[in-house]
mmCIF file of C-alpha atoms and ligand atoms in Angstrom:
data_model
loop_
_atom_site.group_PDB
_atom_site.id
_atom_site.type_symbol
_atom_site.label_atom_id
_atom_site.label_comp_id
_atom_site.label_asym_id
_atom_site.label_seq_id
_atom_site.Cartn_x
_atom_site.Cartn_y
_atom_site.Cartn_z
ATOM 1 C CA MET A 99 174.864 12.673 124.046
ATOM 2 C CA SER A 100 173.412 9.643 123.026
ATOM 3 C CA ASP A 101 173.767 9.303 119.469
ATOM 4 C CA SER A 102 170.012 7.663 119.005
ATOM 5 C CA PHE A 103 167.043 9.284 117.694
ATOM 6 C CA LYS A 104 163.292 8.815 117.018
ATOM 7 C CA ALA A 105 161.938 7.982 114.001
ATOM 8 C CA LEU A 106 158.873 6.506 112.032
ATOM 9 C CA GLN A 107 159.748 3.374 110.110
ATOM 10 C CA ILE A 108 157.306 1.810 107.784
ATOM 11 C CA ASP A 109 158.222 -2.402 107.215
ATOM 12 C CA LYS A 110 156.354 -4.980 105.265
ATOM 13 C CA ASN A 111 156.121 -8.398 105.491
ATOM 14 C CA ASP A 112 153.712 -10.714 104.380
ATOM 15 C CA ASP A 113 150.661 -9.761 106.749
ATOM 16 C CA GLY A 114 151.202 -6.219 104.776
ATOM 17 C CA GLN A 115 152.722 -2.887 105.963
ATOM 18 C CA SER A 116 153.635 -1.746 109.634
ATOM 19 C CA VAL A 117 153.935 1.846 110.483
ATOM 20 C CA ASN A 118 156.210 2.366 113.831
ATOM 21 C CA PHE A 119 157.791 4.713 116.015
ATOM 22 C CA VAL A 120 161.336 3.325 116.736
ATOM 23 C CA GLN A 121 164.918 4.696 118.323
ATOM 24 C CA LEU A 122 167.904 4.405 115.191
ATOM 25 C CA THR A 123 171.128 5.393 115.561
ATOM 26 C CA GLU A 124 173.184 7.030 112.958
ATOM 27 C CA ASP A 125 174.500 3.867 111.414
ATOM 28 C CA ASP A 126 171.147 2.862 110.667
ATOM 29 C CA LEU A 127 170.829 5.806 108.462
ATOM 30 C CA MET A 128 171.828 5.093 104.047
ATOM 31 C CA GLU A 129 174.848 6.386 102.553
ATOM 32 C CA GLY A 130 175.448 9.855 101.914
ATOM 33 C CA SER A 131 178.068 13.054 102.241
ATOM 34 C CA VAL A 132 175.745 15.081 104.422
ATOM 35 C CA THR A 133 174.100 14.445 107.870
ATOM 36 C CA VAL A 134 171.231 16.413 109.227
ATOM 37 C CA ALA A 135 169.455 17.685 112.257
ATOM 38 C CA VAL A 136 165.899 17.282 110.847
ATOM 39 C CA GLU A 137 163.654 20.508 112.307
ATOM 40 C CA HIS A 138 160.734 20.140 110.037
ATOM 41 C CA SER A 139 159.159 18.040 107.625
ATOM 42 C CA THR A 140 155.356 18.099 106.243
ATOM 43 C CA VAL A 141 152.898 15.766 104.651
ATOM 44 C CA ASN A 142 152.342 15.604 100.948
ATOM 45 C CA TYR A 143 150.071 13.646 98.975
ATOM 46 C CA LYS A 144 152.914 10.831 98.380
ATOM 47 C CA ASP A 145 153.491 10.789 101.799
ATOM 48 C CA GLY A 146 149.874 9.945 102.814
ATOM 49 C CA LEU A 147 150.372 7.414 99.920
ATOM 50 C CA ALA A 148 153.250 5.760 101.740
ATOM 51 C CA ILE A 149 152.114 5.889 104.992
ATOM 52 C CA THR A 150 148.500 4.551 104.640
ATOM 53 C CA GLY A 151 149.975 2.076 101.839
ATOM 54 C CA LYS A 152 147.363 2.778 99.165
ATOM 55 C CA ALA A 153 150.068 3.116 96.759
ATOM 56 C CA PRO A 154 153.487 1.363 96.510
ATOM 57 C CA ILE A 155 155.627 4.541 96.882
ATOM 58 C CA ILE A 156 157.988 2.785 99.169
ATOM 59 C CA ARG A 157 160.368 0.891 97.248
ATOM 60 C CA LYS A 158 162.420 -0.695 100.125
ATOM 61 C CA PHE A 159 162.265 -2.023 103.158
ATOM 62 C CA PRO A 160 162.514 -0.857 106.171
ATOM 63 C CA LEU A 161 161.951 2.469 105.503
ATOM 64 C CA ILE A 162 161.935 5.926 106.916
ATOM 65 C CA PRO A 163 158.707 7.802 105.276
ATOM 66 C CA GLY A 164 158.756 11.796 104.012
ATOM 67 C CA ILE A 165 159.845 13.029 100.813
ATOM 68 C CA ASP A 166 160.747 16.370 102.363
ATOM 69 C CA PHE A 167 162.978 17.679 105.457
ATOM 70 C CA ALA A 168 164.474 21.258 106.190
ATOM 71 C CA GLY A 169 167.573 21.233 109.058
ATOM 72 C CA THR A 170 170.772 22.305 109.948
ATOM 73 C CA VAL A 171 173.716 20.151 108.980
ATOM 74 C CA LEU A 172 175.371 18.269 111.795
ATOM 75 C CA SER A 173 178.534 17.142 109.687
ATOM 76 C CA SER A 174 179.681 17.221 105.990
ATOM 77 C CA ASN A 175 182.014 15.727 103.231
ATOM 78 C CA HIS A 176 180.343 17.837 100.416
ATOM 79 C CA ASP A 177 182.035 20.583 99.264
ATOM 80 C CA ASP A 178 179.469 23.064 98.852
ATOM 81 C CA ILE A 179 177.785 22.338 101.906
ATOM 82 C CA ALA A 180 179.116 22.935 106.093
ATOM 83 C CA GLU A 181 178.540 22.258 109.213
ATOM 84 C CA GLY A 182 176.056 24.491 110.338
ATOM 85 C CA ASP A 183 174.530 25.560 106.847
ATOM 86 C CA LYS A 184 170.202 25.307 106.779
ATOM 87 C CA VAL A 185 169.350 23.350 104.190
ATOM 88 C CA ILE A 186 166.219 21.964 102.302
ATOM 89 C CA LEU A 187 165.167 18.643 100.497
ATOM 90 C CA ASN A 188 162.782 17.866 98.131
ATOM 91 C CA GLY A 189 162.452 14.943 96.177
ATOM 92 C CA TRP A 190 165.194 12.545 94.733
ATOM 93 C CA GLY A 191 163.796 9.493 96.284
ATOM 94 C CA VAL A 192 164.072 10.510 99.668
ATOM 95 C CA GLY A 193 160.958 8.649 101.575
ATOM 96 C CA GLU A 194 160.419 6.404 98.572
ATOM 97 C CA GLY A 195 163.948 4.486 98.196
ATOM 98 C CA HIS A 196 166.024 6.379 100.621
ATOM 99 C CA ASN A 197 165.624 7.286 104.294
ATOM 100 C CA GLY A 198 163.535 10.254 104.603
ATOM 101 C CA GLY A 199 162.310 13.357 106.842
ATOM 102 C CA TYR A 200 159.828 11.831 109.314
ATOM 103 C CA ALA A 201 163.264 11.266 111.637
ATOM 104 C CA GLU A 202 165.557 13.156 113.833
ATOM 105 C CA ARG A 203 168.458 12.558 111.769
ATOM 106 C CA ALA A 204 168.484 12.501 107.976
ATOM 107 C CA ARG A 205 171.496 11.472 106.101
ATOM 108 C CA VAL A 206 171.628 12.123 102.078
ATOM 109 C CA LYS A 207 174.000 13.233 98.833
ATOM 110 C CA GLY A 208 175.074 16.804 99.263
ATOM 111 C CA GLU A 209 174.122 17.556 96.101
ATOM 112 C CA TRP A 210 170.600 16.988 96.421
ATOM 113 C CA LEU A 211 170.302 19.426 99.351
ATOM 114 C CA VAL A 212 169.088 23.213 98.267
ATOM 115 C CA PRO A 213 170.418 26.399 100.765
ATOM 116 C CA LEU A 214 167.646 27.357 102.809
ATOM 117 C CA PRO A 215 166.891 30.991 101.307
ATOM 118 C CA ASP A 216 167.797 34.649 103.425
ATOM 119 C CA GLY A 217 165.210 35.820 105.518
ATOM 120 C CA MET A 218 163.082 32.032 105.376
ATOM 121 C CA THR A 219 163.032 29.720 108.090
ATOM 122 C CA THR A 220 163.098 25.615 107.961
ATOM 123 C CA ALA A 221 159.560 25.918 109.066
ATOM 124 C CA GLN A 222 158.522 28.182 106.528
ATOM 125 C CA ALA A 223 160.422 25.629 104.187
ATOM 126 C CA MET A 224 158.440 22.806 105.506
ATOM 127 C CA ALA A 225 155.051 25.115 105.162
ATOM 128 C CA ILE A 226 156.129 25.323 101.390
ATOM 129 C CA GLY A 227 156.926 21.713 101.413
ATOM 130 C CA THR A 228 157.202 19.392 97.841
ATOM 131 C CA ALA A 229 153.323 20.623 97.417
ATOM 132 C CA GLY A 230 154.672 24.256 97.497
ATOM 133 C CA TYR A 231 157.533 24.158 95.610
ATOM 134 C CA THR A 232 155.671 22.325 93.133
ATOM 135 C CA SER A 233 153.273 24.924 92.634
ATOM 136 C CA MET A 234 156.347 27.769 91.853
ATOM 137 C CA LEU A 235 157.448 24.982 89.397
ATOM 138 C CA CYS A 236 153.761 25.222 88.322
ATOM 139 C CA VAL A 237 154.039 29.030 87.997
ATOM 140 C CA MET A 238 157.173 29.180 86.240
ATOM 141 C CA ALA A 239 156.185 27.122 83.899
ATOM 142 C CA LEU A 240 153.093 29.497 82.740
ATOM 143 C CA GLN A 241 155.511 32.339 82.712
ATOM 144 C CA ASP A 242 157.941 30.265 80.692
ATOM 145 C CA GLN A 243 155.116 30.084 78.055
ATOM 146 C CA GLY A 244 154.359 33.477 78.028
ATOM 147 C CA VAL A 245 151.030 33.721 80.134
ATOM 148 C CA LYS A 246 150.746 37.315 81.316
ATOM 149 C CA PRO A 247 147.816 38.355 84.161
ATOM 150 C CA GLU A 248 146.358 40.696 81.340
ATOM 151 C CA ASP A 249 145.683 37.617 79.189
ATOM 152 C CA GLY A 250 142.829 36.210 81.554
ATOM 153 C CA GLU A 251 141.750 34.186 84.065
ATOM 154 C CA ILE A 252 144.010 31.241 85.543
ATOM 155 C CA LEU A 253 142.264 28.203 86.652
ATOM 156 C CA VAL A 254 143.631 26.048 89.921
ATOM 157 C CA THR A 255 142.483 22.777 90.410
ATOM 158 C CA GLY A 256 142.448 21.044 93.621
ATOM 159 C CA ALA A 257 142.239 24.413 94.922
ATOM 160 C CA ALA A 258 141.983 23.742 98.561
ATOM 161 C CA GLY A 259 145.362 21.095 98.614
ATOM 162 C CA GLY A 260 148.650 22.035 99.039
ATOM 163 C CA VAL A 261 149.772 22.445 96.032
ATOM 164 C CA GLY A 262 146.485 24.685 95.031
ATOM 165 C CA THR A 263 146.517 26.754 98.153
ATOM 166 C CA VAL A 264 150.202 27.901 97.416
ATOM 167 C CA ALA A 265 149.562 28.521 93.570
ATOM 168 C CA ILE A 266 146.590 30.437 94.798
ATOM 169 C CA ALA A 267 148.585 32.693 96.908
ATOM 170 C CA LEU A 268 151.608 32.887 94.335
ATOM 171 C CA LEU A 269 149.485 34.097 91.161
ATOM 172 C CA ALA A 270 147.661 36.392 93.250
ATOM 173 C CA LYS A 271 150.682 38.148 94.426
ATOM 174 C CA LEU A 272 151.701 38.132 90.719
ATOM 175 C CA GLY A 273 148.848 40.088 89.788
ATOM 176 C CA TYR A 274 146.680 36.847 88.000
ATOM 177 C CA THR A 275 143.048 36.504 88.260
ATOM 178 C CA VAL A 276 142.539 33.492 90.077
ATOM 179 C CA VAL A 277 139.486 31.118 90.067
ATOM 180 C CA ALA A 278 139.664 28.202 92.118
ATOM 181 C CA SER A 279 138.028 24.921 91.861
ATOM 182 C CA THR A 280 137.244 22.879 94.927
ATOM 183 C CA GLY A 281 135.126 20.274 96.315
ATOM 184 C CA ARG A 282 134.957 22.035 99.573
ATOM 185 C CA VAL A 283 132.776 25.199 98.720
ATOM 186 C CA GLU A 284 131.954 25.902 102.199
ATOM 187 C CA GLU A 285 136.272 26.815 102.124
ATOM 188 C CA GLU A 286 135.578 30.080 99.469
ATOM 189 C CA ASP A 287 136.315 32.390 102.243
ATOM 190 C CA PHE A 288 139.816 31.059 103.135
ATOM 191 C CA LEU A 289 140.391 30.607 99.125
ATOM 192 C CA LYS A 290 139.328 34.231 98.657
ATOM 193 C CA GLY A 291 141.846 35.106 101.778
ATOM 194 C CA LEU A 292 144.442 33.412 99.767
ATOM 195 C CA GLY A 293 143.695 35.520 96.694
ATOM 196 C CA ALA A 294 141.054 33.383 94.842
ATOM 197 C CA SER A 295 138.886 35.926 92.955
ATOM 198 C CA SER A 296 136.231 33.409 92.795
ATOM 199 C CA ILE A 297 135.711 29.780 93.248
ATOM 200 C CA ILE A 298 134.059 26.808 90.996
ATOM 201 C CA ASN A 299 132.601 23.715 92.002
ATOM 202 C CA ARG A 300 135.151 20.943 91.087
ATOM 203 C CA GLU A 301 132.345 18.993 89.856
ATOM 204 C CA GLU A 302 131.673 21.291 86.668
ATOM 205 C CA LEU A 303 135.042 19.674 85.762
ATOM 206 C CA SER A 304 134.694 16.020 87.099
ATOM 207 C CA GLY A 305 132.941 14.327 84.634
ATOM 208 C CA PRO A 306 133.427 13.253 81.049
ATOM 209 C CA ALA A 307 134.974 16.023 78.834
ATOM 210 C CA LYS A 308 133.559 17.339 75.390
ATOM 211 C CA PRO A 309 136.519 17.408 72.604
ATOM 212 C CA LEU A 310 136.252 21.406 72.863
ATOM 213 C CA ALA A 311 133.820 23.385 75.248
ATOM 214 C CA LYS A 312 133.444 27.304 75.469
ATOM 215 C CA THR A 313 137.088 29.021 76.412
ATOM 216 C CA ARG A 314 137.422 30.396 79.730
ATOM 217 C CA TRP A 315 141.272 30.192 80.985
ATOM 218 C CA ALA A 316 144.428 31.343 79.952
ATOM 219 C CA GLY A 317 146.625 29.410 82.181
ATOM 220 C CA ALA A 318 145.801 26.390 84.602
ATOM 221 C CA VAL A 319 147.295 24.727 87.011
ATOM 222 C CA ASP A 320 146.076 21.425 87.591
ATOM 223 C CA ALA A 321 146.874 18.829 90.690
ATOM 224 C CA VAL A 322 143.726 16.585 89.786
ATOM 225 C CA GLY A 323 144.536 15.182 86.124
ATOM 226 C CA SER A 324 141.452 12.542 84.722
ATOM 227 C CA ASN A 325 138.505 14.053 83.227
ATOM 228 C CA THR A 326 139.333 17.504 85.291
ATOM 229 C CA LEU A 327 142.404 18.082 83.031
ATOM 230 C CA ALA A 328 140.486 16.708 80.387
ATOM 231 C CA ASN A 329 137.673 19.413 80.657
ATOM 232 C CA VAL A 330 140.304 22.029 81.509
ATOM 233 C CA LEU A 331 141.767 21.557 77.906
ATOM 234 C CA SER A 332 138.897 21.765 76.296
ATOM 235 C CA GLN A 333 137.547 25.184 78.367
ATOM 236 C CA MET A 334 141.489 26.585 77.595
ATOM 237 C CA ASN A 335 141.730 30.028 75.729
ATOM 238 C CA TYR A 336 143.449 29.776 72.035
ATOM 239 C CA LEU A 337 147.081 29.236 73.200
ATOM 240 C CA GLY A 338 146.140 29.191 76.554
ATOM 241 C CA VAL A 339 148.446 27.199 79.139
ATOM 242 C CA VAL A 340 148.348 24.270 81.049
ATOM 243 C CA ALA A 341 150.796 22.995 83.806
ATOM 244 C CA ALA A 342 150.005 19.426 84.827
ATOM 245 C CA CYS A 343 151.381 18.044 87.746
ATOM 246 C CA GLY A 344 148.882 16.170 90.194
ATOM 247 C CA LEU A 345 146.518 13.042 90.018
ATOM 248 C CA ALA A 346 144.203 13.380 92.857
ATOM 249 C CA GLN A 347 141.398 12.680 90.542
ATOM 250 C CA GLY A 348 143.428 9.836 88.781
ATOM 251 C CA PHE A 349 146.223 9.498 86.258
ATOM 252 C CA ASP A 350 144.084 8.840 83.132
ATOM 253 C CA LEU A 351 143.619 11.342 80.368
ATOM 254 C CA PRO A 352 140.395 10.885 78.736
ATOM 255 C CA ALA A 353 140.943 13.704 76.402
ATOM 256 C CA THR A 354 141.304 14.639 72.649
ATOM 257 C CA VAL A 355 143.705 16.081 70.298
ATOM 258 C CA MET A 356 141.719 18.815 69.495
ATOM 259 C CA PRO A 357 142.467 21.673 72.032
ATOM 260 C CA PHE A 358 145.636 21.105 70.695
ATOM 261 C CA ILE A 359 145.431 21.415 66.725
ATOM 262 C CA LEU A 360 142.500 23.922 66.730
ATOM 263 C CA ARG A 361 143.408 26.367 69.797
ATOM 264 C CA GLY A 362 147.209 25.710 70.307
ATOM 265 C CA VAL A 363 146.925 24.681 73.916
ATOM 266 C CA LYS A 364 149.976 23.867 75.542
ATOM 267 C CA LEU A 365 150.238 21.277 78.172
ATOM 268 C CA ILE A 366 153.168 21.684 80.117
ATOM 269 C CA GLY A 367 154.258 18.718 82.427
ATOM 270 C CA VAL A 368 155.798 19.458 85.831
ATOM 271 C CA ASP A 369 157.635 16.956 87.696
ATOM 272 C CA SER A 370 159.650 18.057 91.196
ATOM 273 C CA VAL A 371 161.341 14.773 92.171
ATOM 274 C CA MET A 372 164.039 14.895 89.794
ATOM 275 C CA CYS A 373 164.203 18.815 88.756
ATOM 276 C CA PRO A 374 167.283 19.881 87.786
ATOM 277 C CA LEU A 375 169.296 21.590 91.175
ATOM 278 C CA GLU A 376 169.500 25.160 89.417
ATOM 279 C CA ARG A 377 165.616 25.223 88.579
ATOM 280 C CA ARG A 378 165.231 24.154 92.238
ATOM 281 C CA LYS A 379 167.483 26.724 93.418
ATOM 282 C CA ALA A 380 165.734 29.162 91.234
ATOM 283 C CA ALA A 381 162.143 28.260 92.640
ATOM 284 C CA TRP A 382 163.518 28.230 96.146
ATOM 285 C CA GLN A 383 164.528 31.910 95.656
ATOM 286 C CA ARG A 384 161.093 32.959 94.025
ATOM 287 C CA LEU A 385 159.604 31.117 96.835
ATOM 288 C CA ALA A 386 161.175 34.041 99.280
ATOM 289 C CA GLN A 387 160.394 36.492 96.874
ATOM 290 C CA ASP A 388 157.106 36.157 95.747
ATOM 291 C CA LEU A 389 154.601 34.456 98.454
ATOM 292 C CA ASP A 390 153.694 36.420 100.952
ATOM 293 C CA MET A 391 154.480 34.899 104.186
ATOM 294 C CA ASP A 392 151.370 35.938 105.863
ATOM 295 C CA LYS A 393 149.193 34.024 103.493
ATOM 296 C CA LEU A 394 151.501 30.986 104.092
ATOM 297 C CA ALA A 395 151.201 31.226 107.769
ATOM 298 C CA ALA A 396 147.038 31.388 107.199
ATOM 299 C CA LEU A 397 147.173 28.452 105.223
ATOM 300 C CA THR A 398 149.520 26.153 107.756
ATOM 301 C CA SER A 399 149.109 24.397 110.701
ATOM 302 C CA HIS A 400 151.669 22.665 113.143
ATOM 303 C CA GLN A 401 151.783 18.610 114.521
ATOM 304 C CA PRO A 402 154.192 17.057 116.383
ATOM 305 C CA LEU A 403 155.979 13.940 114.695
ATOM 306 C CA ASP A 404 154.095 11.591 116.948
ATOM 307 C CA ASN A 405 150.811 13.022 114.922
ATOM 308 C CA VAL A 406 152.028 12.693 111.600
ATOM 309 C CA VAL A 407 150.168 9.027 110.881
ATOM 310 C CA ALA A 408 146.821 10.665 111.864
ATOM 311 C CA VAL A 409 147.628 13.586 109.541
ATOM 312 C CA ALA A 410 148.679 11.076 106.705
ATOM 313 C CA ASN A 411 144.936 9.674 107.297
ATOM 314 C CA ASP A 412 143.195 13.010 107.341
ATOM 315 C CA LEU A 413 144.664 13.708 104.057
ATOM 316 C CA MET A 414 144.273 10.813 102.145
ATOM 317 C CA ALA A 415 139.974 11.455 103.299
ATOM 318 C CA GLY A 416 140.376 14.941 102.048
ATOM 319 C CA LYS A 417 140.117 16.343 105.371
ATOM 320 C CA VAL A 418 143.481 18.251 105.523
ATOM 321 C CA ARG A 419 143.272 22.368 104.466
ATOM 322 C CA GLY A 420 146.234 23.921 103.064
ATOM 323 C CA ARG A 421 149.486 22.296 104.596
ATOM 324 C CA VAL A 422 150.776 20.981 107.836
ATOM 325 C CA VAL A 423 154.593 20.945 108.976
ATOM 326 C CA ILE A 424 155.469 18.598 111.399
ATOM 327 C CA ASP A 425 157.841 19.577 113.806
ATOM 328 C CA VAL A 426 160.327 17.107 114.513
HETATM 329 P P1 NDP B 48 146.300 17.562 98.722
HETATM 330 O O1 NDP B 48 145.530 16.237 99.006
HETATM 331 O O2 NDP B 48 146.818 18.246 99.778
HETATM 332 O O3 NDP B 48 145.600 18.192 97.737
HETATM 333 C C1 NDP B 48 144.979 17.597 96.756
HETATM 334 C C2 NDP B 48 143.472 18.199 96.398
HETATM 335 O O4 NDP B 48 142.827 17.830 94.579
HETATM 336 C C3 NDP B 48 142.458 17.999 97.683
HETATM 337 O O5 NDP B 48 142.390 18.717 98.733
HETATM 338 C C4 NDP B 48 140.963 18.709 96.205
HETATM 339 O O6 NDP B 48 140.853 19.170 96.370
HETATM 340 C C5 NDP B 48 141.674 17.771 95.398
HETATM 341 N N1 NDP B 48 140.722 16.561 95.040
HETATM 342 C C6 NDP B 48 141.250 15.411 95.938
HETATM 343 N N2 NDP B 48 140.296 14.325 95.373
HETATM 344 C C7 NDP B 48 139.979 14.831 93.683
HETATM 345 C C8 NDP B 48 138.661 13.792 93.285
HETATM 346 N N3 NDP B 48 138.677 12.812 93.085
HETATM 347 N N4 NDP B 48 138.519 14.534 92.175
HETATM 348 C C9 NDP B 48 138.615 16.302 92.255
HETATM 349 N N5 NDP B 48 139.348 16.613 93.148
HETATM 350 C C10 NDP B 48 139.985 15.939 93.951
HETATM 351 O O7 NDP B 48 147.431 16.748 97.536
HETATM 352 P P2 NDP B 48 148.695 17.812 97.495
HETATM 353 O O8 NDP B 48 148.302 18.988 97.096
HETATM 354 O O9 NDP B 48 149.858 17.534 98.126
HETATM 355 O O10 NDP B 48 149.006 17.258 95.917
HETATM 356 C C11 NDP B 48 148.125 17.317 94.947
HETATM 357 C C12 NDP B 48 148.583 16.454 93.509
HETATM 358 O O11 NDP B 48 149.895 17.189 92.810
HETATM 359 C C13 NDP B 48 148.592 14.833 94.062
HETATM 360 O O12 NDP B 48 148.315 13.889 93.071
HETATM 361 C C14 NDP B 48 150.165 14.978 94.002
HETATM 362 O O13 NDP B 48 150.439 13.742 93.929
HETATM 363 C C15 NDP B 48 150.546 15.772 92.919
HETATM 364 N N6 NDP B 48 152.040 16.204 92.990
HETATM 365 C C16 NDP B 48 152.533 15.894 92.205
HETATM 366 C C17 NDP B 48 154.336 16.356 92.279
HETATM 367 C C18 NDP B 48 155.185 16.361 91.108
HETATM 368 O O14 NDP B 48 156.524 16.628 91.260
HETATM 369 N N7 NDP B 48 154.309 16.426 89.978
HETATM 370 C C19 NDP B 48 154.685 16.977 93.540
HETATM 371 C C20 NDP B 48 153.558 17.517 94.678
HETATM 372 C C21 NDP B 48 152.481 16.719 94.371
HETATM 373 P P3 NDP B 48 139.728 20.552 96.798
HETATM 374 O O15 NDP B 48 139.293 19.822 98.283
HETATM 375 O O16 NDP B 48 139.587 21.809 96.865
HETATM 376 O O17 NDP B 48 138.468 20.089 95.862
#
């Protein structure tokens, strides 16, 4: 069997960034204790930024992008991982400074890999992907802070995107009443099918925020940042909790301290990239248990590796609904 394999590679020279499919061998991969036959990857917002070059995500050239993958271990020098194991990788700088998931082979540190939970397929793991795993971290953050279904409505911003759709499905299954904020109001039926009880137009939240507004939310998962997060903070109930993970509107936060000092509002930051292994494993176990796999299928589409650049462009143009699995 030839050990050459197909990979998407991003390179950079004085003329700018180029993105091409190439044939590589395992010698071209970076250091790591485990080599994986990649079965599926996905396209996250960060992958869209990397492939389109809209933000300096890639820190080494040439590099295989793709911040996620799931597959089967081909060889391992790591004590806890054996040949044939099914594994998931999210983050750790893979697809940024280390070769990533848009290739038939990947080599990474064994301690970066999470075992695939029982009952979950590698395709389902990538339908979840970093976006869905981040949604789970956000939901866990709300629960850690004691937000309960009976406390009131939970707002999800960026609702029709990857983080938003999975957050809605998770929260609804856990019994929370979920309100979805979206710019795609035509997706109302889709979002309600996932478990949203109602939707609001994201324009209600996108303008400059008042220090305090009428209280409305017991909790919120925010994938949008900027004015949207500032408005969400100003509308939180007394002791309300916001889990903030994204910057789809912008990385600024034009807010005041008033929600914190007059209403005891809590703003919890969520990072998926360097999240410690034990919390990752807990999040993936919770996803296997708390995510309705039929709903996941309803928000997932599949594309071959050849189409990954087109999907990344669509994602950046806000044309992708839910999650896209890349069949490697
Ligand atoms: P998607 O592109 O799938 O979804 C983002 C959604 O945000 C869009 O679908 C849209 O929702 C909304 N949106 C886009 N532009 C704007 C805008 N200008 N104003 C208001 N809303 C907007 O991305 P993901 O769901 O994968 O990621 C969401 C965010 O979370 C990104 O910023 C990403 O970088 C971040 N992220 C952070 C992680 C972490 O570790 N902290 C991990 C994963 C993601 P709609 O059409 O419904 O309005």
